[in-house]
Amino acid sequence: MRKSLSLLLLTCIAMPMASAGASRPAPKKVEIAPGVYVFMTAPYGAVGLDGNSIVVTSNDGVLVFDSNGTPAAAAAVLAEIRAMTQQPVRYVVHSHWHWDHWYGAQVYTKAFPGVKIVAHEKTKAMMAGPAIAFNKPGLDSQLPDYIRSIEKRISAGEAASTPPADLPALREALADARFFLDQKTSVTHTAPSVTFKDRLDITLGDRQVQILNFGRAVTPGDAVMYLPKERVLATGDLIVNPITFALSSYPTEWVQALDKLDALPADVIVTGHGEPLRDKQLLQATRDVFRELLTLGKTSHAKGLDADQAVAAAMTTLQPLMVRITGDVPARNNAFRSQLVDWYMHRVYEELAGPLSDEIAPIPQHTPTPQSTVDELLAADRAFAAAAAKTTVVPALSAMFADDVVMPTPTAGFARSKDKAIEALNTNPDNLQGRLEWTPVRGGVSADGLHGFTFGYMTLTRPDNTRIPVKYLSYWVKRGGAWRVAVYKRARAEQSPPTRDVLAPSLPAQLVPPTTDAAVIARHKESLEAAEKAFSDLAQKVGVGAAFVANGRPDAANMGAPTEPMFTLGNDKIGAAVAGPGSPTDSAAIAWAADEGSIVASSGDLGVTFGFIRPHKPQAGRPAANPFITVWRRDGPNAPWRYIAE
Ligand SMILES: [Zn+2]
């Protein structure tokens, strides 16, 4: 009586914590051969990715290959097993030491006291200490810090007069993170009771199960499972669908292991994560990438490049192979670079320095460079473009806008906030019903790494499938680690551009630490707005064309007239285009100023002005002022400002 009461109390107390778990979806079940199933568990929000669990049933017991990353996930799989068979689970085999493949083991030992827990002998050694130490900082500080930061954002959001739109998403993220932390801190680490070295053959009723090791691959003691009769191969994390993670791996031996996997006759390959595969394409493509990286790594090393430079060089060579794996989906391309190429290449370099130990290598840390910063910015722009494919124009654009975005509008001059920008966009039916796709063709960043610009080409597609070519220019700021658009302009073109070829980025010589010194930033702003005024003043004396030549960079881009399908490139061409034939060379018909303001990077080398162009003699039926935005660059805080994109 006493016992059941305390159990009941425990259950009650645990209720609020468990609510996220209770609402978690059941694992996805796919039968890959008669009586053989893979269970795919949904991620824990943004904080954790669970591994695949494979269940082999037989007329004499059940074998489970990988027991998930949390007791809750394992319990959900066990509930499915019990719904299918009366047979007990006799074996739980763990593919490797990563938490997401074995932290659910306690569920099986509790339910089946006689169950054998199998792993490679080196994996048993990892599980006895290093694996747990590797996860400790995440559980002790990173995850709790993350939870506190979301709690803070939620209470700030709840206190605000208008609650932010992302409040429900934040609450969901908090529930996921709390549930995940609660789960991971409730794990009883369950050591393997049976180990093997090269091979372990298990007879499970009428089935033959081979547990194999082909040398060190993703970890020192990987186990793969092969069912020769059923032609099923379970690779653990030797392959992940779609992108394999190569942290702390063993490059040369891994390629050899994949060759051996490739030689096994298999109709179904179950990877450590993701949907099961029905052919060997991904296995072979991943192996080809690894083999290429081994060669490229050796060449780059011999040339004296460091591992990060080797990664950059490899990305160009690997482009066609990458697309085979990623389908050129931007988020996958990013994962391919960071989790596969970058991590693998660092291990190639470590291997070149001498034989690799069985110790866990830390995640490679990177010092950002101008190139890596602009790569990140372009990736952000492409990611928003990819997300835009799933929605209409207004949510697509507003998702990337900063709260204080500045955007010229056809009627009101400038919208000066996200809400006003949305209001302005909503007045156009094309924005309400149409869809956008876009590609940036150039990016640039400031030396403090916190400001940047991109421009490129869009297509707006109306519900009736009419396609309208559009050019765009975005000025970005990075706040709280995320790139958002601070100033934005789109303009229609009459024709699509013949190419969307990417131009070399506009980069500072090196990155410098940002400053928050308001006086320094104010001085930069003042000099930029003065440059805009001097530009207009010069036009009054030498004509618009000559002023545009004098104030522009040789690599400047101008959005150009609607009749131009592409951006006009180069200050000389821009000068000729804006002046037009017969334009006066001693005066100008227009003047302009940054009368709406400017934003400047704290490094004082990149900024954007926004204001109005005003004709000296307003014409009937024409607006008295036209809004403009201009992005400026200078080579240093004392060099002259020159426009680079407008
Ligand atoms: Zn995994």
XYZ file of C-alpha atoms and ligand atoms in Angstrom:
647
model
C 0.000 0.000 0.000
C 2.697 2.368 1.046
C 4.703 1.458 -2.023
C 1.886 2.048 -4.488
C 1.094 5.375 -2.880
C 4.627 6.611 -3.328
C 4.593 5.340 -6.893
C 1.410 7.251 -7.520
C 2.934 10.392 -6.027
C 5.972 9.989 -8.197
C 3.785 9.639 -11.243
C 1.856 12.771 -10.309
C 4.981 14.783 -9.731
C 6.433 13.550 -12.978
C 3.303 14.476 -14.930
C 4.165 18.044 -15.968
C 7.640 16.929 -17.098
C 6.282 13.969 -18.958
C 3.623 15.937 -20.793
C 5.935 16.640 -23.734
C 6.801 12.953 -23.819
C 3.171 11.928 -23.696
C 2.528 14.087 -26.754
C 5.520 12.685 -28.623
C 4.610 10.792 -31.780
C 4.955 7.003 -31.810
C 8.096 5.830 -33.615
C 7.690 5.327 -37.333
C 7.678 1.605 -38.142
C 8.816 0.125 -41.453
C 8.915 -3.625 -42.112
C 12.119 -4.209 -44.093
C 11.875 -8.015 -44.348
C 9.208 -10.394 -43.019
C 9.287 -9.941 -39.239
C 12.170 -7.429 -39.338
C 11.343 -3.820 -38.576
C 13.066 -0.473 -38.275
C 11.683 2.054 -35.784
C 12.462 5.706 -36.424
C 12.046 8.056 -33.465
C 11.275 11.749 -33.993
C 13.961 14.268 -32.896
C 13.696 15.962 -29.485
C 12.904 19.360 -30.968
C 16.181 21.051 -31.810
C 18.178 19.485 -28.963
C 18.597 15.838 -29.889
C 18.398 13.365 -32.743
C 17.541 9.746 -31.933
C 19.011 6.704 -33.673
C 17.198 3.989 -35.597
C 16.259 0.859 -33.664
C 15.935 -2.411 -35.606
C 13.801 -5.237 -34.299
C 14.383 -8.808 -35.518
C 11.571 -11.097 -34.424
C 11.749 -14.892 -34.606
C 10.017 -18.036 -33.339
C 12.459 -18.016 -30.433
C 13.066 -14.542 -29.114
C 13.640 -11.039 -30.384
C 16.872 -9.158 -31.156
C 17.015 -5.363 -30.971
C 19.853 -3.591 -32.809
C 20.383 -0.225 -31.045
C 18.217 0.752 -28.106
C 17.567 4.452 -28.838
C 18.802 7.572 -27.086
C 16.316 7.838 -24.214
C 14.401 5.412 -21.995
C 11.152 6.946 -23.304
C 12.071 6.168 -26.926
C 13.112 2.610 -26.025
C 9.874 2.133 -24.067
C 7.877 3.245 -27.109
C 9.695 0.681 -29.297
C 9.234 -2.025 -26.669
C 5.495 -1.292 -26.572
C 5.432 -1.894 -30.346
C 7.375 -5.163 -29.923
C 4.889 -6.372 -27.318
C 2.012 -5.550 -29.623
C 3.595 -7.788 -32.276
C 4.911 -10.798 -30.370
C 4.836 -12.709 -27.091
C 8.519 -13.596 -27.537
C 10.998 -12.076 -25.093
C 13.821 -9.802 -26.183
C 16.902 -12.042 -25.909
C 19.547 -9.710 -27.385
C 20.137 -5.994 -27.523
C 23.119 -5.174 -29.768
C 24.703 -1.726 -29.700
C 26.337 -0.446 -32.867
C 28.640 2.082 -31.135
C 29.050 4.336 -28.098
C 27.101 7.457 -29.224
C 24.329 8.100 -26.665
C 21.547 8.116 -29.263
C 22.086 4.393 -29.894
C 22.259 2.883 -26.373
C 20.822 5.172 -23.654
C 17.502 3.283 -23.785
C 19.061 -0.083 -22.814
C 17.754 -0.037 -19.221
C 14.206 -0.467 -20.527
C 15.154 -3.889 -21.938
C 17.184 -5.121 -18.949
C 14.307 -4.172 -16.673
C 11.676 -5.901 -18.819
C 13.840 -8.962 -19.638
C 16.312 -9.744 -16.834
C 17.936 -12.470 -18.976
C 18.577 -10.226 -21.990
C 22.138 -10.194 -23.354
C 23.539 -6.740 -24.091
C 26.075 -7.046 -26.902
C 28.744 -4.618 -28.105
C 32.251 -4.599 -29.529
C 34.904 -4.925 -26.812
C 36.204 -1.414 -27.517
C 32.671 -0.025 -27.348
C 32.279 -1.608 -23.911
C 35.442 0.224 -22.842
C 34.104 3.524 -24.272
C 30.761 3.063 -22.500
C 32.547 2.496 -19.190
C 33.818 6.089 -19.094
C 34.796 8.168 -22.133
C 31.311 8.075 -23.691
C 29.713 9.330 -20.492
C 32.381 11.997 -19.954
C 31.831 13.192 -23.531
C 28.137 13.839 -22.794
C 28.683 15.394 -19.377
C 29.250 19.071 -20.357
C 26.040 18.997 -22.392
C 24.006 17.693 -19.472
C 25.756 19.723 -16.747
C 25.832 23.110 -18.411
C 25.003 23.457 -22.124
C 21.487 22.053 -22.006
C 20.553 23.736 -18.680
C 21.950 27.057 -20.012
C 19.908 26.655 -23.174
C 16.770 25.945 -21.128
C 17.368 29.056 -18.987
C 17.852 31.197 -22.104
C 14.499 30.044 -23.537
C 12.805 30.576 -20.157
C 14.109 34.157 -20.173
C 12.843 34.773 -23.706
C 9.443 33.364 -22.775
C 9.054 35.552 -19.696
C 10.182 38.620 -21.695
C 7.664 37.686 -24.392
C 4.877 37.215 -21.859
C 5.656 40.615 -20.299
C 5.606 42.435 -23.650
C 2.483 44.427 -24.553
C 2.194 42.500 -27.829
C 3.454 38.935 -27.340
C 6.019 37.990 -30.026
C 4.818 35.683 -32.786
C 7.350 33.003 -31.842
C 6.040 32.604 -28.275
C 4.192 29.310 -28.935
C 7.284 27.935 -30.715
C 9.451 28.946 -27.743
C 7.121 27.178 -25.324
C 7.305 24.057 -27.456
C 11.108 24.278 -27.624
C 11.197 24.605 -23.832
C 8.993 21.549 -23.323
C 11.186 19.526 -25.717
C 14.421 20.607 -24.036
C 13.112 19.958 -20.499
C 11.810 16.550 -21.488
C 15.104 15.680 -23.151
C 17.199 16.781 -20.157
C 14.881 14.920 -17.803
C 15.241 11.785 -19.925
C 18.996 11.929 -20.279
C 19.579 12.567 -16.585
C 17.375 9.581 -15.728
C 19.536 7.145 -17.728
C 21.108 4.166 -15.954
C 24.141 3.446 -18.111
C 23.849 -0.229 -18.987
C 27.137 -1.986 -19.725
C 27.353 -4.718 -22.369
C 27.274 -8.255 -20.915
C 28.651 -9.900 -24.081
C 31.457 -8.505 -26.212
C 33.028 -9.540 -29.508
C 36.050 -8.573 -31.551
C 35.666 -9.401 -35.262
C 32.445 -11.328 -35.467
C 29.628 -12.802 -33.417
C 27.120 -15.250 -34.892
C 23.764 -15.383 -33.183
C 21.168 -18.047 -33.841
C 17.786 -16.572 -33.069
C 15.153 -19.256 -33.579
C 15.043 -19.813 -37.324
C 17.227 -16.797 -38.101
C 20.957 -16.316 -38.538
C 22.262 -12.965 -37.347
C 25.853 -11.857 -37.984
C 27.324 -9.078 -35.859
C 30.449 -7.850 -37.649
C 33.290 -5.399 -37.158
C 35.420 -4.263 -40.106
C 37.997 -2.204 -38.229
C 37.704 1.282 -36.812
C 35.317 3.412 -38.857
C 33.071 5.989 -37.201
C 34.238 4.807 -33.737
C 36.933 2.401 -32.459
C 34.436 -0.471 -32.062
C 31.627 -0.356 -34.618
C 29.189 -3.231 -34.931
C 27.124 -3.800 -38.044
C 24.360 -6.368 -38.324
C 23.896 -8.596 -41.350
C 21.039 -11.015 -41.989
C 22.284 -13.124 -44.944
C 18.974 -14.898 -45.610
C 16.889 -11.728 -45.446
C 19.603 -9.685 -47.239
C 19.304 -6.944 -44.615
C 22.292 -4.842 -43.559
C 22.203 -2.467 -40.577
C 25.182 -0.116 -40.660
C 24.847 1.884 -37.454
C 26.379 5.316 -38.054
C 28.842 3.965 -40.661
C 26.232 5.494 -42.949
C 23.598 8.067 -42.062
C 20.777 8.913 -44.428
C 21.214 11.503 -45.885
C 24.454 12.938 -44.417
C 26.976 10.860 -42.459
C 28.603 12.457 -39.369
C 32.381 12.024 -39.330
C 33.319 13.362 -35.888
C 36.266 11.579 -34.246
C 36.326 8.963 -37.008
C 39.055 6.773 -38.583
C 39.270 7.898 -42.219
C 41.390 5.208 -43.865
C 39.841 2.254 -42.042
C 36.333 3.655 -42.587
C 36.747 3.573 -46.379
C 37.943 -0.042 -46.126
C 34.945 -0.917 -43.924
C 32.551 0.619 -46.461
C 34.158 -1.433 -49.227
C 33.432 -4.555 -47.178
C 29.834 -3.485 -46.535
C 29.439 -2.802 -50.234
C 30.508 -6.388 -50.960
C 27.694 -7.865 -48.818
C 24.604 -8.810 -50.846
C 21.817 -6.620 -49.403
C 18.366 -5.560 -50.571
C 17.797 -3.224 -47.648
C 20.351 -1.089 -45.826
C 19.268 0.439 -42.542
C 21.456 3.424 -41.688
C 22.069 4.784 -38.180
C 19.526 7.542 -38.792
C 16.998 8.237 -41.520
C 14.848 6.131 -43.811
C 16.053 2.646 -44.820
C 17.718 2.414 -48.238
C 16.713 0.009 -51.013
C 19.986 0.254 -52.933
C 23.662 1.015 -52.353
C 23.800 4.454 -53.962
C 24.206 6.435 -50.744
C 26.719 3.953 -49.328
C 28.797 4.184 -52.488
C 28.470 7.965 -52.848
C 29.531 8.490 -49.226
C 32.465 6.092 -49.666
C 33.476 7.964 -52.848
C 33.438 11.259 -50.949
C 35.614 9.774 -48.198
C 38.061 8.332 -50.710
C 38.261 11.686 -52.480
C 38.818 13.472 -49.159
C 41.667 11.110 -48.276
C 43.403 11.998 -51.559
C 42.605 15.726 -51.389
C 43.686 15.864 -47.746
C 47.086 14.368 -48.586
C 47.584 16.810 -51.492
C 46.535 19.846 -49.438
C 48.707 18.724 -46.525
C 51.698 18.380 -48.866
C 51.039 21.904 -50.175
C 51.200 23.278 -46.630
C 47.475 24.136 -46.357
C 45.809 23.742 -42.957
C 42.748 21.531 -42.486
C 40.270 24.410 -42.887
C 41.921 25.504 -46.131
C 41.850 21.889 -47.266
C 38.082 21.814 -46.564
C 37.525 24.960 -48.634
C 39.537 23.508 -51.528
C 37.778 20.142 -51.269
C 34.294 21.693 -51.393
C 34.907 22.881 -54.968
C 36.178 19.497 -56.157
C 33.405 17.630 -54.339
C 30.510 19.690 -55.757
C 29.168 16.989 -58.167
C 29.579 14.228 -55.558
C 27.909 16.416 -52.935
C 24.864 16.992 -55.132
C 24.484 13.201 -55.535
C 24.042 13.036 -51.757
C 22.292 16.300 -50.915
C 20.178 16.846 -54.018
C 21.606 20.402 -53.700
C 19.168 21.166 -50.852
C 20.860 24.120 -49.057
C 20.428 22.821 -45.481
C 21.849 19.466 -46.558
C 24.744 21.150 -48.353
C 25.578 22.912 -45.079
C 25.411 19.665 -43.107
C 27.537 17.986 -45.767
C 30.232 20.616 -45.323
C 30.198 20.860 -41.533
C 29.488 17.289 -40.386
C 30.990 15.253 -43.159
C 33.716 17.139 -45.051
C 34.959 19.325 -42.208
C 35.011 16.644 -39.517
C 36.421 13.985 -41.824
C 39.139 16.281 -43.171
C 40.279 17.195 -39.656
C 40.653 13.490 -38.936
C 42.519 12.974 -42.246
C 44.970 15.625 -41.040
C 45.268 14.001 -37.619
C 45.872 10.645 -39.285
C 48.609 12.188 -41.434
C 50.263 13.356 -38.215
C 50.485 9.811 -36.856
C 48.402 6.750 -35.946
C 45.028 7.656 -34.420
C 44.305 6.577 -30.858
C 40.965 5.243 -29.612
C 40.384 8.452 -27.643
C 37.432 10.681 -28.568
C 38.627 13.693 -30.554
C 36.922 17.009 -29.724
C 34.698 18.794 -32.248
C 37.006 20.939 -34.442
C 36.758 24.617 -33.513
C 36.980 27.210 -36.249
C 38.216 30.733 -36.238
C 35.827 32.567 -38.525
C 37.370 34.090 -41.636
C 35.890 36.658 -44.053
C 35.184 33.770 -46.446
C 33.504 31.562 -43.815
C 31.439 34.563 -42.697
C 30.150 35.333 -46.187
C 29.541 31.604 -46.754
C 27.382 31.603 -43.640
C 25.498 34.718 -44.804
C 24.851 33.268 -48.267
C 23.734 30.021 -46.639
C 21.271 32.021 -44.504
C 19.858 33.758 -47.591
C 19.578 30.398 -49.402
C 17.929 28.784 -46.381
C 15.247 31.503 -46.313
C 14.803 30.959 -50.056
C 14.376 27.211 -49.511
C 11.784 27.864 -46.797
C 9.990 30.286 -49.135
C 9.152 27.413 -51.472
C 6.626 26.207 -48.898
C 4.703 29.437 -48.443
C 3.536 32.683 -50.015
C 5.508 35.919 -50.456
C 4.598 37.762 -47.245
C 5.529 35.025 -44.733
C 8.551 34.086 -46.892
C 9.997 37.606 -46.760
C 8.925 38.565 -43.244
C 10.606 35.420 -41.842
C 13.987 36.936 -42.643
C 13.184 40.572 -41.734
C 14.628 42.140 -38.582
C 12.001 43.792 -36.343
C 13.334 47.205 -37.408
C 13.671 46.413 -41.126
C 13.687 49.356 -43.548
C 11.963 48.755 -46.881
C 11.029 51.185 -49.666
C 7.356 50.914 -50.578
C 5.632 51.960 -53.811
C 3.457 54.545 -52.070
C 4.627 55.548 -48.612
C 8.354 56.052 -49.036
C 9.752 53.638 -46.471
C 8.245 51.050 -44.159
C 10.355 51.330 -40.995
C 9.485 48.147 -39.097
C 8.639 44.522 -39.793
C 4.950 45.177 -39.040
C 4.870 48.149 -41.432
C 6.736 46.160 -44.085
C 4.179 43.336 -43.807
C 1.368 45.894 -43.998
C 2.897 47.351 -47.171
C 3.458 43.914 -48.733
C -0.125 42.919 -47.905
C -1.503 45.667 -50.152
C -0.290 43.784 -53.245
C -2.313 40.674 -54.240
C 0.822 39.139 -55.796
C 2.425 39.106 -52.343
C -0.644 37.527 -50.754
C -1.070 34.742 -53.314
C 2.218 34.475 -55.167
C 5.275 32.401 -54.366
C 8.925 33.367 -54.518
C 12.077 31.505 -55.283
C 15.432 33.238 -55.303
C 19.189 32.792 -55.528
C 21.810 35.231 -54.276
C 24.570 35.856 -56.806
C 26.848 37.930 -54.598
C 27.473 38.439 -50.909
C 29.725 40.736 -48.924
C 30.521 41.162 -45.235
C 31.981 43.788 -42.925
C 35.235 43.301 -41.030
C 33.392 42.904 -37.709
C 31.543 39.974 -39.303
C 28.152 41.360 -38.220
C 26.949 43.238 -41.316
C 26.636 42.035 -44.870
C 24.731 42.253 -48.098
C 23.433 39.879 -50.714
C 21.785 40.507 -54.039
C 20.399 38.262 -56.684
C 17.460 37.145 -58.739
C 13.955 36.033 -57.893
C 10.948 34.655 -59.656
C 7.501 35.535 -58.410
C 4.937 32.950 -59.489
C 1.279 33.924 -59.448
C -1.479 31.374 -58.754
C -2.164 31.291 -62.522
C 1.523 30.354 -63.038
C 2.510 33.697 -64.575
C 6.180 34.147 -63.740
C 7.582 37.584 -62.986
C 11.359 38.136 -62.844
C 12.498 40.213 -59.858
C 15.862 41.582 -58.663
C 16.591 42.029 -54.960
C 19.118 43.601 -52.639
C 19.292 42.747 -48.924
C 21.416 44.407 -46.256
C 21.866 42.023 -43.318
C 22.803 42.350 -39.677
C 23.762 39.464 -37.413
C 22.131 39.706 -33.986
C 22.172 36.992 -31.341
C 23.983 34.762 -33.799
C 21.301 34.968 -36.505
C 21.431 36.876 -39.808
C 18.373 39.064 -40.456
C 17.543 41.562 -43.206
C 17.777 45.165 -41.954
C 17.211 46.945 -45.281
C 15.466 45.397 -48.251
C 14.567 46.252 -51.802
C 12.948 44.336 -54.656
C 12.273 45.533 -58.190
C 10.636 43.816 -61.116
C 12.418 43.156 -64.386
C 10.827 42.599 -67.754
C 12.903 39.507 -68.475
C 14.605 36.744 -66.516
C 18.390 36.992 -66.277
C 20.180 34.796 -68.840
C 22.390 33.454 -66.026
C 22.461 33.400 -62.237
C 26.217 32.921 -62.110
C 27.701 33.605 -58.689
C 30.144 36.522 -58.407
C 33.217 36.620 -56.138
C 32.224 37.882 -52.677
C 33.139 41.333 -51.363
C 35.364 40.707 -48.346
C 37.456 42.693 -45.890
C 41.174 41.823 -45.728
C 40.620 40.305 -42.290
C 38.059 40.136 -39.499
C 38.348 42.452 -36.482
C 36.550 42.273 -33.120
C 33.283 44.274 -33.134
C 32.953 47.325 -30.904
C 29.836 48.592 -29.132
C 31.367 52.046 -28.604
C 28.486 54.349 -29.620
C 30.820 57.273 -30.358
C 32.865 55.199 -32.809
C 29.750 53.971 -34.605
C 28.284 57.511 -34.699
C 31.473 58.795 -36.361
C 31.247 56.069 -39.026
C 27.588 56.946 -39.667
C 28.374 60.628 -39.950
C 31.130 59.974 -42.489
C 28.859 57.699 -44.540
C 25.980 60.188 -44.681
C 28.480 62.922 -45.576
C 29.750 60.699 -48.421
C 26.200 60.371 -49.749
C 25.762 64.163 -49.663
C 29.122 64.765 -51.359
C 28.078 62.267 -54.048
C 24.912 64.234 -54.835
C 26.796 67.554 -54.616
C 29.377 66.293 -57.116
C 26.585 65.266 -59.513
C 25.391 68.907 -59.585
C 28.841 69.950 -60.865
C 29.936 67.120 -63.173
C 26.665 65.412 -64.049
C 25.078 62.236 -62.712
C 27.125 59.859 -64.899
C 30.547 61.177 -63.878
C 29.483 61.301 -60.207
C 28.419 57.637 -60.368
C 31.746 56.710 -61.950
C 33.690 58.640 -59.286
C 31.741 57.308 -56.276
C 31.382 53.676 -57.292
C 33.704 50.735 -56.955
C 34.881 48.852 -60.026
C 32.954 45.851 -58.666
C 29.790 47.842 -57.835
C 26.358 46.537 -58.838
C 23.284 48.569 -59.716
C 19.812 47.046 -59.894
C 19.228 48.930 -63.149
C 16.053 49.724 -65.041
C 13.189 47.183 -65.388
C 14.285 46.727 -69.011
C 17.618 45.323 -67.767
C 17.280 41.638 -66.891
C 20.513 41.726 -64.885
C 22.294 43.968 -62.404
C 24.597 46.471 -64.114
C 28.150 45.719 -62.954
C 31.064 48.170 -62.637
C 31.083 51.897 -61.864
C 31.817 52.874 -65.504
C 28.836 50.951 -66.885
C 26.610 52.151 -64.045
C 27.649 55.766 -64.715
C 26.770 55.425 -68.403
C 23.450 53.716 -67.607
C 22.199 56.197 -65.000
C 23.187 59.261 -67.049
C 21.737 58.140 -70.353
C 22.768 59.637 -73.694
C 22.948 63.441 -73.871
C 22.860 63.845 -70.113
C 24.393 67.167 -68.943
C 28.022 67.018 -67.696
C 27.880 70.233 -65.680
C 24.610 69.766 -63.771
C 22.058 67.185 -62.638
C 18.286 67.042 -62.850
C 18.119 65.297 -59.471
C 19.626 65.512 -55.999
C 19.564 63.003 -53.161
C 20.552 62.496 -49.555
C 20.489 59.854 -46.831
C 17.596 61.755 -45.272
C 16.008 58.581 -43.874
C 19.250 57.480 -42.231
C 21.941 54.850 -42.424
C 23.295 51.746 -40.703
C 27.038 51.142 -40.424
C 29.090 48.197 -39.205
C 31.106 48.896 -36.072
C 34.234 48.196 -38.124
C 33.337 51.244 -40.258
C 33.929 49.513 -43.576
C 30.391 48.567 -44.668
C 27.133 50.448 -44.386
C 23.858 51.276 -46.059
C 22.149 54.608 -46.653
C 18.476 55.153 -47.347
C 16.690 58.291 -48.438
C 15.019 60.003 -51.375
C 16.032 61.061 -54.861
C 14.262 64.327 -55.720
C 13.955 65.889 -59.174
C 14.707 69.612 -59.190
C 11.659 70.141 -61.373
C 8.924 67.729 -60.296
C 6.829 66.611 -63.240
C 3.090 66.195 -63.199
C 2.071 62.585 -62.627
C 5.573 61.633 -61.396
C 6.383 61.232 -57.691
C 8.189 64.179 -56.104
C 10.607 61.813 -54.398
C 11.789 58.267 -55.021
C 13.184 56.109 -52.230
C 16.641 54.578 -52.671
C 18.950 52.296 -50.716
C 22.703 52.152 -51.307
C 25.270 49.775 -49.810
C 28.718 51.286 -49.314
C 32.137 49.807 -48.667
C 35.487 51.358 -47.795
C 38.814 49.604 -47.475
C 39.421 50.970 -43.985
C 38.016 53.548 -41.545
C 40.109 56.295 -43.202
C 39.611 55.300 -46.836
C 36.862 56.998 -48.912
C 33.400 55.384 -49.028
C 32.366 53.977 -52.410
C 29.015 52.438 -53.275
C 29.090 48.696 -53.955
C 25.441 47.743 -54.423
C 22.241 49.701 -54.969
Zn 23.804 8.350 -34.258
